[in-house]
XYZ file of C-alpha atoms in Angstrom:
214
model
C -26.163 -13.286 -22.427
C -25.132 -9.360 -22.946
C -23.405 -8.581 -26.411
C -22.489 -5.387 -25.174
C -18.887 -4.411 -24.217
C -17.694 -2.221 -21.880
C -13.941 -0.531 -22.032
C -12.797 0.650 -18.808
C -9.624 2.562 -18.403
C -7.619 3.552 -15.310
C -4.542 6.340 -15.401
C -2.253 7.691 -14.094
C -2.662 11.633 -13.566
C -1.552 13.545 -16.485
C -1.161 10.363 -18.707
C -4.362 11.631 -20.922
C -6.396 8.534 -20.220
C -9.481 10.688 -20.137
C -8.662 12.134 -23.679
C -8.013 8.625 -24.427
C -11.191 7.309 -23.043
C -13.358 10.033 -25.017
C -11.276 9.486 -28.411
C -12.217 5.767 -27.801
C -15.746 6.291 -27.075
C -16.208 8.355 -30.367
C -14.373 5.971 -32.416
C -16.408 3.040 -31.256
C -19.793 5.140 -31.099
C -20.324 4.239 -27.832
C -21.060 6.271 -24.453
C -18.590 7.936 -22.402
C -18.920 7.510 -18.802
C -16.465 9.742 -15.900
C -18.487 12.327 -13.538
C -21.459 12.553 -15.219
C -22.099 8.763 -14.066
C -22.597 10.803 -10.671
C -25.696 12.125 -11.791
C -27.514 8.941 -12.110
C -26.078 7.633 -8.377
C -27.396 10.909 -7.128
C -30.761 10.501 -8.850
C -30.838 7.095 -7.571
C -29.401 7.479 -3.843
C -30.935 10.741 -3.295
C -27.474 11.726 -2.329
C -26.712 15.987 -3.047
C -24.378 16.075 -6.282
C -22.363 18.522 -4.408
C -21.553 15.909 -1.859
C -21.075 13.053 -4.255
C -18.256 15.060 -6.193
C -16.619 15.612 -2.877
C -16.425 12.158 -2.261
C -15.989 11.078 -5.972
C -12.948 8.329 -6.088
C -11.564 8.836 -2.670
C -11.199 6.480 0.162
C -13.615 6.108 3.243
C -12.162 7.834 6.389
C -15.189 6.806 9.535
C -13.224 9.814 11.491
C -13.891 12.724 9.315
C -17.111 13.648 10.596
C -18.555 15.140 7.376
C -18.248 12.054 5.428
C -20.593 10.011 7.819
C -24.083 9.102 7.054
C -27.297 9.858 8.979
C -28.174 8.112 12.023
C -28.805 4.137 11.717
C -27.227 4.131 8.463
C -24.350 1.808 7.820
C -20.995 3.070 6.194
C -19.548 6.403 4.756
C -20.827 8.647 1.720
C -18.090 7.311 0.125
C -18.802 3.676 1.143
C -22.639 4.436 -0.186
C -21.142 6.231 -3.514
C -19.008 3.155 -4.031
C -21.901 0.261 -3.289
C -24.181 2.642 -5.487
C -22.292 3.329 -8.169
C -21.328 -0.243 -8.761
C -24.288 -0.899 -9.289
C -25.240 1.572 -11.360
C -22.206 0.262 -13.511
C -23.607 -3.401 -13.627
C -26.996 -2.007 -14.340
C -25.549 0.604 -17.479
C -23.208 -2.747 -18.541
C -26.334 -5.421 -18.934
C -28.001 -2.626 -20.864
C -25.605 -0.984 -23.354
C -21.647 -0.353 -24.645
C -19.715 2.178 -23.181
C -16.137 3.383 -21.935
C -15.871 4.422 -18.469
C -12.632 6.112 -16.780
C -11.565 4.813 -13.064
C -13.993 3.934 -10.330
C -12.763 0.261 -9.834
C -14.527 -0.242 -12.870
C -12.344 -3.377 -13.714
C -12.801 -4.393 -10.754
C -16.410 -3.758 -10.606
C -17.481 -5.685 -13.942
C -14.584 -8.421 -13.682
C -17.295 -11.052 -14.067
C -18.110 -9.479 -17.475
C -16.411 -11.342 -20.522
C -16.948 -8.582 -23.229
C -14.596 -6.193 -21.077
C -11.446 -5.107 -21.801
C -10.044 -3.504 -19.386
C -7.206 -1.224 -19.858
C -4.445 0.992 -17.571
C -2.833 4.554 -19.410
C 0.501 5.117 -17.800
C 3.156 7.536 -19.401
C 6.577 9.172 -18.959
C 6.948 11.737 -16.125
C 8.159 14.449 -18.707
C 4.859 14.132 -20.417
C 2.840 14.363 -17.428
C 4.595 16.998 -15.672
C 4.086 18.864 -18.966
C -0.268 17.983 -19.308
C -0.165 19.174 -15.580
C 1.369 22.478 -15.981
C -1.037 22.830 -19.015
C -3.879 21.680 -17.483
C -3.476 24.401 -14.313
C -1.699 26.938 -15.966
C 1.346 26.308 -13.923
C 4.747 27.328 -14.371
C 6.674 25.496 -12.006
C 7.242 21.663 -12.961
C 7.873 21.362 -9.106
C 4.427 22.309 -8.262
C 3.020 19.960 -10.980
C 5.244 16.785 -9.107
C 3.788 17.335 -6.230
C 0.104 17.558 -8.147
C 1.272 14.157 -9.573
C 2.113 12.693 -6.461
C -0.628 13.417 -4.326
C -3.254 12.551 -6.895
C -1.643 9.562 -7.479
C -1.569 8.655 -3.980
C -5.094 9.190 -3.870
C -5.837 6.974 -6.782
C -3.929 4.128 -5.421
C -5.625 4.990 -1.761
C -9.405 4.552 -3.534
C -8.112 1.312 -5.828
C -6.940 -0.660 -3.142
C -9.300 0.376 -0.315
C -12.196 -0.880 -2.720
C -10.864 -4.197 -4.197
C -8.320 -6.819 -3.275
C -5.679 -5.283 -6.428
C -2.490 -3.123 -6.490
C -2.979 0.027 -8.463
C -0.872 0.862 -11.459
C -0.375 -3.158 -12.216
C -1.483 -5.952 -14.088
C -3.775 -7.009 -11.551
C -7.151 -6.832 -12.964
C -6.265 -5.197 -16.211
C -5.728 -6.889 -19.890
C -3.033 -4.477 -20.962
C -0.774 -1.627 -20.038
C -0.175 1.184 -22.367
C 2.499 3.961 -22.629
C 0.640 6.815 -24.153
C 4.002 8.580 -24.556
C 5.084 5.466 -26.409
C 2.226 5.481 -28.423
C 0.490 9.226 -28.717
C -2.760 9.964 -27.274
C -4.460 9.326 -31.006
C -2.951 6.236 -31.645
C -3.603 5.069 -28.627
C -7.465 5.130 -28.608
C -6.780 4.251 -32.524
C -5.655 0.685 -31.058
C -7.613 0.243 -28.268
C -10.590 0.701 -30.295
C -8.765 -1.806 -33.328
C -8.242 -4.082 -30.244
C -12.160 -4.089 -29.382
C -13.105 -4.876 -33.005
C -10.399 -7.646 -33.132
C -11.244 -9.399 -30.346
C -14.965 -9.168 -30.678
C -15.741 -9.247 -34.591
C -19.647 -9.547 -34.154
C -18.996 -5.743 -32.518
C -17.432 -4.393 -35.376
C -19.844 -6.241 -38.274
C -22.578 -4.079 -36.081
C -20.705 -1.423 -36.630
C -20.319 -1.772 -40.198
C -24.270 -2.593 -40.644
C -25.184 0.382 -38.367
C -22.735 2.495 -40.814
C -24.536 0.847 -44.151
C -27.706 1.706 -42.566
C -26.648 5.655 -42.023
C -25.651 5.633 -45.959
C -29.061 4.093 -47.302
């Protein structure tokens, strides 16, 4: 059986799960997965990067045109980037410890016992405020609607692609406020949380770390 574990985190927009996920990752000395797991689908699909990205973590629609596949193929690009990257997921899981941000990722490896699988929500003041940073906005109006609509989108993907709600308990261990909590002390306790729950992860850690120091 695996001893690796996998932390996979799903946000909200403008919650700073992704700064969350990365803080994690270093703490734990672990890969971080997000886009750049798009590489490896495209390497293995033979699917264009440029076309991946375009379809990265949205919902099939069979009507827009250029989102079909070639002749005699079955599904969507982003049917294919789904199926593919799942796997690519179970494959990277059976093989080493990593965080990964979104792509049903919960969902994907909820067979896997050394997963903990988390969901970064946060107060709309603090996101509306991340959003106007993040796109050098200066209209909180404009960075609503941002929030919305990426949100929707989110939710559209998460519950096209499994049978969960988005934004709930379903499928996740824990909900965190990272305006309760502060982006640092956040990934400070998820990673705590990891070494808690699996201690022969953390006395690796602490060997690997003796080993650095010989």
């Amino acid at each position: 059986m695996s001893r690796n574990i996998v932390i996979t985190i799903g946000r909200e927009v403008g919650s700073g799960g992704r700064e969350i996920a990365r803080k994690v990752a270093t703490l734990l000395n672990i890969n971080y997965y997000d886009k750049n797991i798009l590489d490896i689908v495209a390497e293995k699909s033979g699917m264009h990067k440029a076309v991946l990205h375009k379809a990265d973590e949205k919902a099939a629609n069979p009507f827009l045109s250029s989102y079909m596949v070639q002749p005699g193929e079955y599904g969507t690009i982003n049917d294919r980037l789904f199926w593919t990257q799942s796997a690519v997921i179970k494959d990277l899981a059976s093989k080493e410890s990593f965080v990964i941000v979104g792509r049903c990722a919960n969902y994907v490896l909820s067979d896997m016992d050394r997963c903990l699988r988390i969901f970064i929500y946060a107060d709309d003041e603090d996101r509306i405020s991340r959003i106007k940073d993040r796109y050098m906005l200066d209209s909180a109006d404009i960075a609503r609607k941002e929030i919305k609509q990426t949100d929707k989108q989110r939710r559209s993907y998460y519950q096209y692609y499994t049978d969960l709600k988005w934004g709930t308990s379903e499928g996740m261990n824990m909900l965190i406020s990272s305006s309760y909590f502060g982006i640092n002390k956040t990934a400070e306790m998820i990673a705590d949380i990891v070494k808690t729950r699996w201690p022969d992860y953390a006395q690796k850690e602490d060997d690997k770390s003796a080993e650095n120091h010989d």
